[in-house]
Short mmCIF file of C-alpha atoms in Angstrom, two decimals:
data_model
loop_
_atom_site.label_atom_id
_atom_site.label_comp_id
_atom_site.label_asym_id
_atom_site.label_seq_id
_atom_site.Cartn_x
_atom_site.Cartn_y
_atom_site.Cartn_z
CA UNK P 1 -40.22 -37.44 -21.82
CA UNK P 2 -36.67 -38.35 -22.86
CA UNK P 3 -34.72 -35.12 -22.48
CA UNK P 4 -36.06 -35.30 -18.61
CA UNK P 5 -35.04 -38.34 -17.82
CA UNK P 6 -31.37 -37.78 -19.74
CA UNK P 7 -31.52 -34.20 -17.83
CA UNK P 8 -31.72 -37.11 -14.74
CA UNK P 9 -28.99 -39.32 -15.15
CA UNK P 10 -26.17 -36.01 -16.03
CA UNK P 11 -27.37 -34.78 -12.78
CA UNK P 12 -26.88 -38.55 -11.38
CA UNK P 13 -23.66 -38.94 -13.31
CA UNK P 14 -22.00 -35.92 -12.33
CA UNK P 15 -23.01 -36.60 -8.10
CA UNK P 16 -26.52 -34.38 -8.21
CA UNK P 17 -25.34 -32.01 -8.81
CA UNK P 18 -26.08 -29.45 -11.91
CA UNK P 19 -22.84 -27.63 -13.35
CA UNK P 20 -21.65 -23.79 -12.59
CA UNK P 21 -21.11 -21.45 -15.86
CA UNK P 22 -18.16 -19.66 -15.32
CA UNK P 23 -18.50 -16.43 -15.18
CA UNK P 24 -15.59 -13.36 -16.07
CA UNK P 25 -14.90 -10.20 -15.49
CA UNK P 26 -12.28 -7.75 -15.92
CA UNK P 27 -10.40 -6.55 -13.04
CA UNK P 28 -11.65 -2.62 -13.74
CA UNK P 29 -15.26 -3.95 -13.29
CA UNK P 30 -17.58 -2.43 -10.71
CA UNK P 31 -17.98 -5.90 -8.89
CA UNK P 32 -13.74 -5.11 -7.79
CA UNK P 33 -13.07 -3.06 -5.24
CA UNK P 34 -9.57 -0.88 -5.44
CA UNK P 35 -7.95 0.60 -2.52
CA UNK P 36 -4.56 2.13 -3.10
CA UNK P 37 -3.39 3.88 -6.60
CA UNK P 38 -3.69 2.01 -9.97
CA UNK P 39 -4.25 2.84 -13.38
CA UNK P 40 -7.68 1.80 -15.10
CA UNK P 41 -6.46 -0.06 -19.16
CA UNK P 42 -8.87 0.38 -21.99
CA UNK P 43 -8.66 -2.81 -22.01
CA UNK P 44 -10.09 -3.33 -18.10
CA UNK P 45 -6.98 -4.97 -16.97
CA UNK P 46 -6.00 -2.63 -13.50
CA UNK P 47 -2.06 -1.80 -12.92
CA UNK P 48 -0.37 -0.70 -10.15
CA UNK P 49 2.87 -0.74 -8.23
CA UNK P 50 2.97 1.19 -4.74
CA UNK P 51 2.46 -2.34 -1.55
CA UNK P 52 -0.66 -2.02 0.07
CA UNK P 53 -2.28 -1.55 -3.06
CA UNK P 54 -5.73 -4.15 -2.61
CA UNK P 55 -8.30 -5.42 -4.70
CA UNK P 56 -11.59 -7.40 -3.14
CA UNK P 57 -14.33 -8.78 -4.69
CA UNK P 58 -16.62 -11.33 -3.28
CA UNK P 59 -17.93 -14.57 -5.59
CA UNK P 60 -20.75 -17.14 -4.95
CA UNK P 61 -18.92 -20.08 -5.74
CA UNK P 62 -16.23 -23.08 -5.48
CA UNK P 63 -13.08 -21.71 -7.35
CA UNK P 64 -11.64 -18.57 -8.36
CA UNK P 65 -8.91 -18.23 -10.84
CA UNK P 66 -7.03 -14.16 -11.84
CA UNK P 67 -5.19 -13.46 -14.85
CA UNK P 68 -2.00 -11.62 -14.04
CA UNK P 69 1.36 -10.79 -14.90
CA UNK P 70 4.30 -8.80 -13.59
CA UNK P 71 8.00 -8.64 -13.06
CA UNK P 72 9.94 -11.84 -11.33
CA UNK P 73 10.25 -10.33 -7.87
CA UNK P 74 6.07 -9.33 -8.16
CA UNK P 75 3.98 -11.17 -5.14
CA UNK P 76 0.51 -10.27 -4.32
CA UNK P 77 -0.89 -11.71 -1.29
CA UNK P 78 -4.79 -14.04 -1.19
CA UNK P 79 -6.95 -13.29 1.69
CA UNK P 80 -10.21 -15.50 1.93
CA UNK P 81 -12.65 -14.72 3.80
CA UNK P 82 -10.17 -13.19 6.38
CA UNK P 83 -7.38 -15.42 6.41
CA UNK P 84 -4.53 -15.60 4.67
CA UNK P 85 -4.55 -18.57 1.91
CA UNK P 86 -1.65 -17.69 0.03
CA UNK P 87 1.00 -15.94 -2.11
CA UNK P 88 0.89 -15.66 -6.23
CA UNK P 89 4.41 -15.32 -7.54
CA UNK P 90 3.77 -13.51 -10.61
CA UNK P 91 5.56 -14.09 -14.11
CA UNK P 92 6.69 -11.14 -16.59
CA UNK P 93 3.76 -12.58 -19.14
CA UNK P 94 -0.14 -12.82 -18.77
CA UNK P 95 -1.03 -16.25 -16.62
CA UNK P 96 -3.85 -17.50 -14.65
CA UNK P 97 -3.25 -18.19 -11.17
CA UNK P 98 -5.63 -19.73 -8.39
CA UNK P 99 -7.25 -17.95 -5.86
CA UNK P 100 -9.38 -20.52 -4.42
CA UNK P 101 -10.29 -23.83 -5.12
CA UNK P 102 -12.38 -26.75 -4.26
CA UNK P 103 -13.61 -24.21 -1.54
CA UNK P 104 -17.21 -24.65 0.14
CA UNK P 105 -19.82 -23.86 -1.88
CA UNK P 106 -21.10 -20.21 -0.70
CA UNK P 107 -20.36 -16.52 -0.50
CA UNK P 108 -16.57 -15.78 -0.27
CA UNK P 109 -14.58 -12.86 0.32
CA UNK P 110 -11.39 -12.46 -1.51
CA UNK P 111 -8.33 -9.43 -1.37
CA UNK P 112 -5.21 -9.47 -3.52
CA UNK P 113 -2.95 -7.51 -1.98
CA UNK P 114 0.19 -5.88 -3.11
CA UNK P 115 3.17 -7.73 -1.27
CA UNK P 116 6.08 -6.00 -3.29
CA UNK P 117 7.44 -2.33 -3.61
CA UNK P 118 7.48 -0.29 -7.49
CA UNK P 119 11.03 -0.38 -8.33
CA UNK P 120 10.63 -4.47 -7.37
CA UNK P 121 7.71 -4.71 -10.44
CA UNK P 122 4.40 -3.56 -11.61
CA UNK P 123 1.26 -5.67 -11.49
CA UNK P 124 -1.20 -6.09 -14.00
CA UNK P 125 -4.38 -7.47 -12.81
CA UNK P 126 -6.55 -8.64 -16.00
CA UNK P 127 -9.20 -10.46 -15.36
CA UNK P 128 -10.67 -12.92 -12.86
CA UNK P 129 -13.11 -16.26 -13.91
CA UNK P 130 -14.97 -17.66 -11.06
CA UNK P 131 -17.05 -21.04 -11.46
CA UNK P 132 -20.57 -18.93 -9.80
CA UNK P 133 -21.19 -15.40 -9.47
CA UNK P 134 -19.66 -12.79 -8.55
CA UNK P 135 -21.82 -10.63 -5.90
CA UNK P 136 -21.78 -6.42 -5.15
CA UNK P 137 -17.80 -5.68 -4.78
CA UNK P 138 -16.84 -5.24 -1.40
CA UNK P 139 -17.42 -1.79 0.63
CA UNK P 140 -14.32 0.35 1.47
CA UNK P 141 -14.28 2.25 4.85
CA UNK P 142 -15.81 5.64 4.63
CA UNK P 143 -12.54 6.61 6.16
CA UNK P 144 -9.52 7.94 4.16
CA UNK P 145 -6.14 7.50 5.29
CA UNK P 146 -2.62 8.34 3.35
CA UNK P 147 0.66 7.91 4.23
CA UNK P 148 2.92 8.96 2.64
CA UNK P 149 6.91 7.42 3.59
CA UNK P 150 9.99 5.38 2.56
CA UNK P 151 11.04 1.33 2.60
CA UNK P 152 9.54 1.49 5.94
CA UNK P 153 6.02 2.85 5.08
CA UNK P 154 5.97 0.35 2.67
CA UNK P 155 7.16 -2.64 4.96
CA UNK P 156 10.36 -3.33 3.28
CA UNK P 157 12.67 -6.48 5.34
CA UNK P 158 9.94 -6.75 7.94
CA UNK P 159 9.46 -10.53 7.99
CA UNK P 160 13.13 -11.62 7.80
CA UNK P 161 13.44 -15.62 7.40
CA UNK P 162 16.72 -16.78 7.91
CA UNK P 163 18.65 -15.25 5.38
CA UNK P 164 21.25 -12.76 5.34
CA UNK P 165 20.21 -11.33 2.56
CA UNK P 166 17.08 -10.21 1.79
CA UNK P 167 14.08 -10.86 -0.63
CA UNK P 168 10.53 -9.99 -2.17
CA UNK P 169 9.29 -12.49 0.80
CA UNK P 170 10.62 -9.71 3.53
CA UNK P 171 7.98 -6.92 2.11
CA UNK P 172 4.49 -7.13 4.15
CA UNK P 173 2.84 -4.22 3.66
CA UNK P 174 -0.48 -5.92 5.37
CA UNK P 175 1.82 -6.16 8.50
CA UNK P 176 3.43 -2.44 8.40
CA UNK P 177 2.72 0.19 11.25
CA UNK P 178 0.22 2.38 8.17
CA UNK P 179 -1.96 -0.54 7.27
CA UNK P 180 -2.04 -2.31 10.88
CA UNK P 181 -2.93 1.60 11.94
CA UNK P 182 -6.01 2.21 9.17
CA UNK P 183 -7.35 -1.20 10.60
CA UNK P 184 -7.55 -0.36 14.06
CA UNK P 185 -8.90 2.81 12.77
CA UNK P 186 -11.59 1.30 10.73
CA UNK P 187 -10.38 3.69 7.31
CA UNK P 188 -8.97 2.94 3.82
CA UNK P 189 -4.97 3.30 2.98
CA UNK P 190 -3.69 4.48 0.88
CA UNK P 191 0.90 3.75 0.91
CA UNK P 192 2.58 6.32 -1.06
CA UNK P 193 6.25 5.15 -0.60
CA UNK P 194 9.40 4.58 -1.99
CA UNK P 195 12.51 2.34 -0.55
CA UNK P 196 15.78 4.87 -0.08
CA UNK P 197 14.61 8.68 -0.52
CA UNK P 198 13.86 11.63 1.24
CA UNK P 199 12.15 15.34 0.58
CA UNK P 200 15.31 15.74 -1.29
CA UNK P 201 18.11 13.13 -1.57
CA UNK P 202 17.94 8.97 -1.23
CA UNK P 203 20.23 8.14 1.42
CA UNK P 204 22.94 7.70 -0.89
CA UNK P 205 23.01 11.46 -1.63
CA UNK P 206 21.17 11.00 -4.55
CA UNK P 207 18.93 14.35 -5.77
CA UNK P 208 18.29 13.28 -9.57
CA UNK P 209 15.66 10.29 -8.66
CA UNK P 210 12.43 10.67 -7.41
CA UNK P 211 11.77 12.38 -4.10
CA UNK P 212 8.41 12.26 -2.32
CA UNK P 213 7.43 15.40 -3.49
CA UNK P 214 7.55 14.02 -6.99
CA UNK P 215 6.03 10.27 -6.38
CA UNK P 216 3.53 12.05 -4.68
CA UNK P 217 1.68 12.92 -7.80
CA UNK P 218 2.25 9.34 -9.26
CA UNK P 219 0.15 6.33 -9.37
CA UNK P 220 2.86 4.87 -10.26
CA UNK P 221 5.95 5.54 -9.81
CA UNK P 222 8.31 4.70 -11.94
CA UNK P 223 11.04 6.56 -13.47
CA UNK P 224 11.07 5.85 -16.97
CA UNK P 225 6.79 4.91 -17.20
CA UNK P 226 5.93 6.98 -14.60
CA UNK P 227 1.81 7.17 -14.68
CA UNK P 228 0.41 10.14 -13.17
CA UNK P 229 -2.38 10.87 -10.29
CA UNK P 230 -5.00 12.99 -10.12
CA UNK P 231 -4.83 13.79 -6.16
CA UNK P 232 -8.92 14.51 -6.84
CA UNK P 233 -9.41 10.86 -7.05
CA UNK P 234 -8.59 10.33 -3.45
CA UNK P 235 -9.72 12.75 -0.83
CA UNK P 236 -8.38 11.41 2.71
CA UNK P 237 -9.31 12.76 6.19
CA UNK P 238 -5.56 12.16 7.65
CA UNK P 239 -2.00 11.83 5.79
CA UNK P 240 0.69 10.59 7.67
CA UNK P 241 3.69 11.81 6.80
CA UNK P 242 6.56 9.20 7.61
CA UNK P 243 9.75 11.28 5.43
CA UNK P 244 13.00 11.70 6.38
CA UNK P 245 15.33 9.40 7.10
CA UNK P 246 17.45 8.87 4.46
CA UNK P 247 17.52 12.77 4.01
CA UNK P 248 19.48 12.18 7.37
CA UNK P 249 21.35 9.05 6.16
CA UNK P 250 24.46 11.41 4.24
CA UNK P 251 24.50 13.27 7.40
CA UNK P 252 22.07 15.40 8.53
CA UNK P 253 21.05 18.34 5.79
CA UNK P 254 21.28 22.28 6.11
CA UNK P 255 18.40 23.79 8.20
CA UNK P 256 17.39 25.78 5.56
CA UNK P 257 17.35 23.81 2.37
CA UNK P 258 15.47 21.87 4.13
CA UNK P 259 12.84 23.59 5.99
CA UNK P 260 11.85 25.68 2.91
CA UNK P 261 11.37 22.46 0.80
CA UNK P 262 9.30 20.48 3.81
CA UNK P 263 7.51 23.38 4.33
CA UNK P 264 6.85 23.98 0.38
CA UNK P 265 5.90 20.37 0.07
CA UNK P 266 3.25 20.77 3.56
CA UNK P 267 1.21 23.49 1.77
CA UNK P 268 0.87 21.47 -1.66
CA UNK P 269 -0.89 19.03 1.03
CA UNK P 270 -2.88 21.48 2.35
CA UNK P 271 -4.14 22.72 -1.22
CA UNK P 272 -4.69 19.02 -2.54
CA UNK P 273 -6.46 18.13 0.41
CA UNK P 274 -8.93 20.64 2.18
CA UNK P 275 -10.56 18.70 4.52
CA UNK P 276 -7.11 16.18 6.19
CA UNK P 277 -6.25 16.28 9.07
CA UNK P 278 -1.81 16.13 8.46
CA UNK P 279 -0.42 14.55 10.67
CA UNK P 280 3.67 14.23 10.93
CA UNK P 281 6.52 12.11 11.98
CA UNK P 282 10.01 11.74 12.38
CA UNK P 283 9.84 7.91 11.86
CA UNK P 284 11.31 5.12 14.17
CA UNK P 285 14.62 4.35 12.17
CA UNK P 286 17.13 8.05 13.43
CA UNK P 287 18.49 7.80 16.81
CA UNK P 288 20.66 11.18 18.54
CA UNK P 289 21.50 13.74 17.01
CA UNK P 290 19.76 12.59 13.76
CA UNK P 291 16.69 12.38 15.32
CA UNK P 292 16.47 15.10 17.43
CA UNK P 293 17.40 17.66 14.44
CA UNK P 294 14.69 15.95 12.32
CA UNK P 295 12.24 16.51 14.37
CA UNK P 296 13.16 19.79 14.97
CA UNK P 297 12.81 20.68 11.18
CA UNK P 298 10.08 19.31 10.95
CA UNK P 299 8.45 21.54 13.85
CA UNK P 300 9.69 24.78 11.63
CA UNK P 301 8.52 23.22 8.87
CA UNK P 302 4.48 23.12 10.44
CA UNK P 303 5.26 26.20 12.77
CA UNK P 304 6.26 28.13 9.58
CA UNK P 305 3.14 27.66 8.21
CA UNK P 306 1.41 27.82 10.66
CA UNK P 307 -2.09 25.56 10.15
CA UNK P 308 -3.86 24.18 12.57
CA UNK P 309 -4.66 21.14 10.03
CA UNK P 310 -0.88 20.17 10.78
CA UNK P 311 0.13 18.40 13.91
CA UNK P 312 3.01 17.22 14.95
CA UNK P 313 3.68 13.59 16.16
CA UNK P 314 5.89 13.15 19.75
CA UNK P 315 9.07 11.79 18.98
CA UNK P 316 8.04 7.44 18.37
CA UNK P 317 10.87 5.02 20.08
CA UNK P 318 13.49 4.31 17.97
CA UNK P 319 12.89 0.73 16.31
CA UNK P 320 16.68 -0.66 15.18
CA UNK P 321 15.85 -3.74 13.75
CA UNK P 322 17.68 -6.19 14.54
CA UNK P 323 21.03 -8.25 13.48
CA UNK P 324 20.14 -9.27 10.20
CA UNK P 325 19.06 -5.90 8.65
CA UNK P 326 17.64 -2.27 9.34
CA UNK P 327 14.68 -1.79 9.27
CA UNK P 328 12.12 -2.41 11.67
CA UNK P 329 10.93 -6.22 11.79
CA UNK P 330 7.38 -7.22 11.71
CA UNK P 331 6.76 -7.04 15.83
CA UNK P 332 8.31 -3.75 15.76
CA UNK P 333 6.04 -2.21 13.33
CA UNK P 334 3.72 -3.80 15.76
CA UNK P 335 5.26 -1.80 18.24
CA UNK P 336 5.06 1.75 15.77
CA UNK P 337 1.37 1.24 14.81
CA UNK P 338 0.36 1.00 18.81
CA UNK P 339 2.60 3.91 19.86
CA UNK P 340 1.33 6.14 17.05
CA UNK P 341 -2.60 5.02 17.38
CA UNK P 342 -3.53 7.36 20.06
CA UNK P 343 -2.19 10.40 18.79
CA UNK P 344 -3.75 8.88 15.28
CA UNK P 345 -6.99 9.43 17.12
CA UNK P 346 -6.39 12.58 18.58
CA UNK P 347 -5.56 14.45 15.55
CA UNK P 348 -8.29 12.57 13.30
CA UNK P 349 -10.98 12.93 15.95
CA UNK P 350 -12.36 8.84 15.12
#
């Protein structure tokens, strides 16, 4: 009779509740759903660089921690039960971070959303530890989008904090036009984007950096340590191409060369994704002669390829940012998404 009595006394001392055993799983475990381009490591860790990459899991417990590393500029947003619950600021070495603690007992759905761009740092998520049990991974939508672009697609500089110099906190891909449109269409989404880059040249005219045709083939677009992406691992229903702003920044590119490059890239997309509809947009930053020229180049490239799966969207309203920064603001991203949605529904049939 002593053991039951001892158990009862221990339970009484702990407020009548039994102590929950901790559980730990690797980030690459089947209990974790991954949206976006990631690289699984032999030890079960998951690495990624593109913004908007999301790890989703469900936990029956009151506390969840994650072991992760990144750079001094790596930020990961935490969404708990559909509501923003803070931002993890990662360190270069692997550390443990509380995702949530002291939560009400019961199931909780958690999403970790990469806020930063690849050039700001590559993130590694090692493992999750909970004081309860891990439930089946949340289901991702069967609809799939792929959005290809530059800093605007990455959600760069959209959340101004009142200062005059941008910081990593200004990025928020979760509220970018691409992710807003995907949620409205009930689709999962990959953002494959790189700030300052274009189809053939960067914002400053450089051609010796990774441009869209190069980083499109990468899971991690780090020129020093690139990780390849297998296009067969993600079969999108809808591809949105929003590139060109940086190509046109130094001036309007020569027509034949640019259209040749765009048509060649479109043929790659058609081969790689035989089920996808492809929507082309000039984006919202260009205006005047540059905007008109890019729209003309898009239409000519689409006409040259002559495939019914390619659609050139109607021009978007100019979104010039504000006096602090030339990138679209959070409100302007929302306006872009609203403007694009009817066209994307028409193209996709959703």
